[in-house]
Amino acid sequence: MSVNDQQLRDAAWKAVEEKKDVVESDSYRLKFHVMPPVGLLNDPNGWIHWKGTYHLFYQWMPFKTDHGAKFWGHFTSKDLVNWKHEDIALTPSEWFEKNGCYSGSAISKEDELWLYYTGNLKNEKNERSTYQCLAISKDGLRFDKKGPVVELPEEYTPHFRDPKVWSQDGKYFMVVGAQTKEEKGAVALLSSIDGMEWKHERIIAGGGKDSLGDFGYMFECPDLFRLDQKDVLVFSPQGLEAQEWKYQNVYQAGYVMGEFNATDASYTFGAFHELDRGFDFYAPQTTEDEFGRRVLVAWMSVPDQHEQEHPTIKHGWIHCMTIPREIKIVQDKIYQLPVKELEELRLGTPREQQIELEGSTLTFEAADAHELQLNDISLDGDWFAVEWSGAARFSYNKQTKMATLERVSYVDGLWEKRQCPVENVTDIQVFRDTSSIEVFVNGGEEVFTARIFPQGDDPFVTITTKGELGASFAMWELES
Ligand code: FRU
């Protein structure tokens, strides 16, 4: 450990200690979501189930609620429900990462845990350099930095970052989020025999020359994996223009699906689909756990010009992760469902009842952290809606076949909405935390994720309909 590393660690823990009371006094602190002890959290990094423990690292700025020279914070969990904040994994202490240990991934290699991440560097003129770096751990807690293992290939600008590494057919592969010299977003593929020496293979998606066409100026946080006989490439493109109901957030996160050929390092794929329909979802990362499930976690926000207007800023912290979601392919589409373990959060017996509404309203008192399900929904009318105490509202309109999530904006206090088409809504499962909501429609066919900031302390859930609505309703209070 260098002197600089030690100083940065001490300063970060000091910031945690000094602001603890202010941070913890915030009523918007979440009960069952991963969030930073102080400062800013963004992307999930190094997400892996290793020797029976889930490791979830994250982009962390401990000194302020804004972006900057990022650390890798570290949480572990045995069960995806209870999380422990561990010692800091990486500090931006060395010359090759002075302006941030940016996003990356983890692999298990010969009994060790290897982290690949981006060393972000800026000079006095604010010009960027980028290195893909390696750090190795024997115990999963202390990491020994090996420095840069990949230098910038000549095809790209220094916007080249977020390595995701996996092993396949006796080799290692790495996808990197990139921008070509023509300023087109791209995913670069590299390969290696030993995980130390890397060869640039090619652009496997983007670059303005494939079926994606003109698809933005930068792709961040790529992730390529095999799921249900398909090779899925997840990435977060920047620079897409909003269309009717698509691409409504400033940046997107989604996937294409196809075939990856490890022999000639080629990838063929189909159309791009967004992974989430809400306001706050970016830079997702997946891992296959030791039970063979593919589990996704995303940053519950988007890099945005309004980040500094978040109500939690005055309490010295900002942002959180989504709940872990198991993903599957159903009819050529990724479905996301809360991992089963989250049932452990349920307190006591649920409130359950059969709902029969005819143009009327039902109101339930609700804990500020709860799970709500409406199953076997039958709607003989125009629409139904579920509203959370004037903070958020999910509705489905049978005439337009649109599902909608509305929330009160934390910027101007006005209602804003996100939508997507759904043929028929038969079930919804909602995870509501003190300042977030995640709505899973039809067993994960669509998901709406958002931060919400309710004003009063008496949360109510109201169900309304125009026409006849039948459904079985269940609601559990969830524990911290
Ligand atoms: C995505 C991102 C990554 C980068 C990291 C820096 O949110 O911009 O591309 O590695 O955040 O914190």
Coordinates of C-alpha atoms in Angstrom, one line a residue, residues 60-227:
W60 CA -17.7 5.9 -5.1
M61 CA -16.9 9.5 -4.5
P62 CA -16.6 9.8 -0.7
F63 CA -15.8 13.5 -0.5
K64 CA -18.8 15.2 -2.2
T65 CA -22.1 14.4 -3.8
D66 CA -20.8 14.9 -7.3
H67 CA -18.6 13.0 -9.7
G68 CA -14.8 13.1 -9.6
A69 CA -11.8 10.8 -8.9
K70 CA -13.7 7.7 -8.1
F71 CA -12.9 5.0 -5.6
W72 CA -14.2 1.4 -5.7
G73 CA -16.4 1.0 -2.6
H74 CA -17.2 -2.6 -1.7
F75 CA -20.3 -4.5 -0.3
T76 CA -20.5 -8.2 0.3
S77 CA -23.5 -10.4 0.9
K78 CA -24.2 -14.1 1.5
D79 CA -27.9 -13.9 0.5
L80 CA -28.5 -10.8 -1.6
V81 CA -30.6 -9.4 1.2
N82 CA -28.1 -8.5 4.0
W83 CA -25.2 -6.4 2.8
K84 CA -21.9 -5.5 4.6
H85 CA -19.9 -2.5 3.7
E86 CA -16.3 -3.7 3.5
D87 CA -13.0 -1.8 3.4
I88 CA -12.3 0.3 0.3
A89 CA -11.2 -1.9 -2.6
L90 CA -9.4 0.7 -4.8
T91 CA -8.4 4.3 -4.3
P92 CA -7.2 6.5 -7.1
S93 CA -3.7 6.6 -5.7
E94 CA -1.3 5.8 -8.6
W95 CA -0.3 7.8 -11.7
F96 CA -2.3 5.7 -14.1
E97 CA -5.7 6.2 -12.2
K98 CA -5.1 9.6 -10.6
N99 CA -8.5 10.9 -11.9
G100 CA -10.5 7.9 -10.9
C101 CA -10.6 4.1 -10.7
Y102 CA -13.4 3.9 -13.2
S103 CA -15.8 1.1 -13.8
G104 CA -14.9 -2.5 -14.5
S105 CA -15.5 -6.1 -13.6
A106 CA -14.3 -9.2 -11.7
I107 CA -13.4 -12.8 -12.6
S108 CA -12.4 -15.7 -10.5
K109 CA -9.0 -17.0 -11.6
E110 CA -6.9 -19.8 -10.0
D111 CA -8.3 -19.2 -6.6
E112 CA -7.8 -15.4 -6.8
L113 CA -10.2 -12.6 -7.5
W114 CA -9.1 -10.4 -10.4
L115 CA -10.5 -6.9 -10.9
Y116 CA -10.2 -5.1 -14.3
Y117 CA -11.0 -1.5 -14.2
T118 CA -10.3 1.8 -16.0
G119 CA -7.5 4.0 -14.9
N120 CA -8.7 7.5 -15.8
L121 CA -6.1 10.2 -16.1
K122 CA -6.3 13.9 -17.1
N123 CA -3.4 16.3 -17.7
E124 CA -3.1 20.0 -16.9
K125 CA -5.0 20.8 -20.1
N126 CA -7.8 18.5 -19.1
E127 CA -6.9 16.0 -21.8
R128 CA -7.9 12.4 -21.0
S129 CA -5.8 9.2 -21.1
T130 CA -7.1 5.8 -20.3
Y131 CA -5.6 2.5 -19.2
Q132 CA -7.4 -0.8 -18.5
C133 CA -5.8 -2.0 -15.2
L134 CA -5.7 -5.1 -13.1
A135 CA -5.8 -5.7 -9.4
I136 CA -5.6 -9.1 -7.7
S137 CA -6.8 -10.4 -4.4
K138 CA -6.4 -13.6 -2.6
D139 CA -9.0 -13.0 0.1
G140 CA -11.5 -10.9 -1.8
L141 CA -10.9 -7.9 0.5
R142 CA -7.4 -6.5 -0.2
F143 CA -6.3 -5.9 -3.7
D144 CA -2.8 -5.7 -5.1
K145 CA -2.6 -3.4 -8.1
K146 CA -0.7 -4.7 -11.1
G147 CA -1.1 -1.5 -13.1
P148 CA -2.2 -1.1 -16.8
V149 CA -2.7 -4.2 -18.9
V150 CA -4.3 -2.5 -21.9
E151 CA -3.2 0.7 -23.6
L152 CA -5.5 2.6 -25.9
P153 CA -5.8 1.0 -29.3
E154 CA -5.4 3.5 -32.2
E155 CA -9.0 3.2 -33.5
Y156 CA -10.5 5.1 -30.5
T157 CA -10.5 8.4 -28.7
P158 CA -9.6 8.2 -24.9
H159 CA -13.3 7.6 -24.2
F160 CA -12.4 3.9 -23.8
R161 CA -13.4 2.4 -20.5
D162 CA -15.4 -0.1 -18.4
P163 CA -13.8 -3.5 -19.2
K164 CA -16.0 -6.5 -18.7
V165 CA -14.0 -9.7 -18.7
W166 CA -15.1 -13.4 -19.0
S167 CA -13.5 -16.7 -19.8
Q168 CA -14.7 -18.9 -22.6
D169 CA -13.1 -21.8 -24.6
G170 CA -9.8 -21.6 -22.8
K171 CA -9.4 -17.9 -23.5
Y172 CA -10.2 -14.6 -21.8
F173 CA -12.3 -12.0 -23.5
M174 CA -12.9 -8.3 -22.6
V175 CA -15.5 -5.9 -24.0
V176 CA -14.7 -2.2 -23.5
G177 CA -17.1 0.8 -23.9
A178 CA -15.6 3.0 -26.6
Q179 CA -15.8 6.0 -29.0
T180 CA -14.3 5.7 -32.4
K181 CA -12.1 8.5 -33.9
E182 CA -15.2 9.4 -35.9
E183 CA -17.0 9.9 -32.6
K184 CA -19.3 7.0 -32.8
G185 CA -20.2 4.8 -29.9
A186 CA -18.8 1.3 -30.0
V187 CA -18.0 -1.9 -28.1
A188 CA -14.4 -3.0 -28.5
L189 CA -13.5 -6.7 -28.1
L190 CA -10.1 -7.8 -26.8
S191 CA -8.8 -11.3 -26.2
S192 CA -6.1 -12.9 -24.0
I193 CA -4.6 -16.2 -23.2
D194 CA -3.5 -15.5 -19.7
G195 CA -5.6 -12.4 -18.7
M196 CA -2.5 -10.3 -18.5
E197 CA -1.5 -9.7 -22.2
W198 CA -4.4 -8.5 -24.3
K199 CA -4.9 -8.2 -28.1
H200 CA -7.4 -5.9 -29.6
E201 CA -9.7 -7.9 -31.9
R202 CA -12.3 -5.6 -33.4
I203 CA -15.4 -3.5 -32.8
I204 CA -18.3 -5.9 -32.2
A205 CA -21.1 -3.4 -32.1
G206 CA -21.5 0.2 -33.1
G207 CA -18.9 2.4 -34.8
G208 CA -21.7 3.7 -37.1
K209 CA -21.0 0.9 -39.7
D210 CA -23.3 -2.0 -38.6
S211 CA -27.1 -2.6 -38.2
L212 CA -27.3 -0.2 -35.3
G213 CA -26.6 2.6 -37.8
D214 CA -26.0 6.1 -36.3
F215 CA -26.4 5.1 -32.6
G216 CA -24.9 7.8 -30.4
Y217 CA -21.4 9.1 -29.7
M218 CA -20.3 6.8 -26.8
F219 CA -21.2 3.4 -25.4
E220 CA -20.5 2.9 -21.7
C221 CA -20.4 -0.2 -19.5
P222 CA -20.7 -3.1 -22.0
D223 CA -21.4 -6.7 -20.7
L224 CA -21.5 -9.7 -23.0
F225 CA -22.8 -13.1 -21.7
R226 CA -24.6 -16.3 -22.7
L227 CA -28.2 -16.6 -21.5

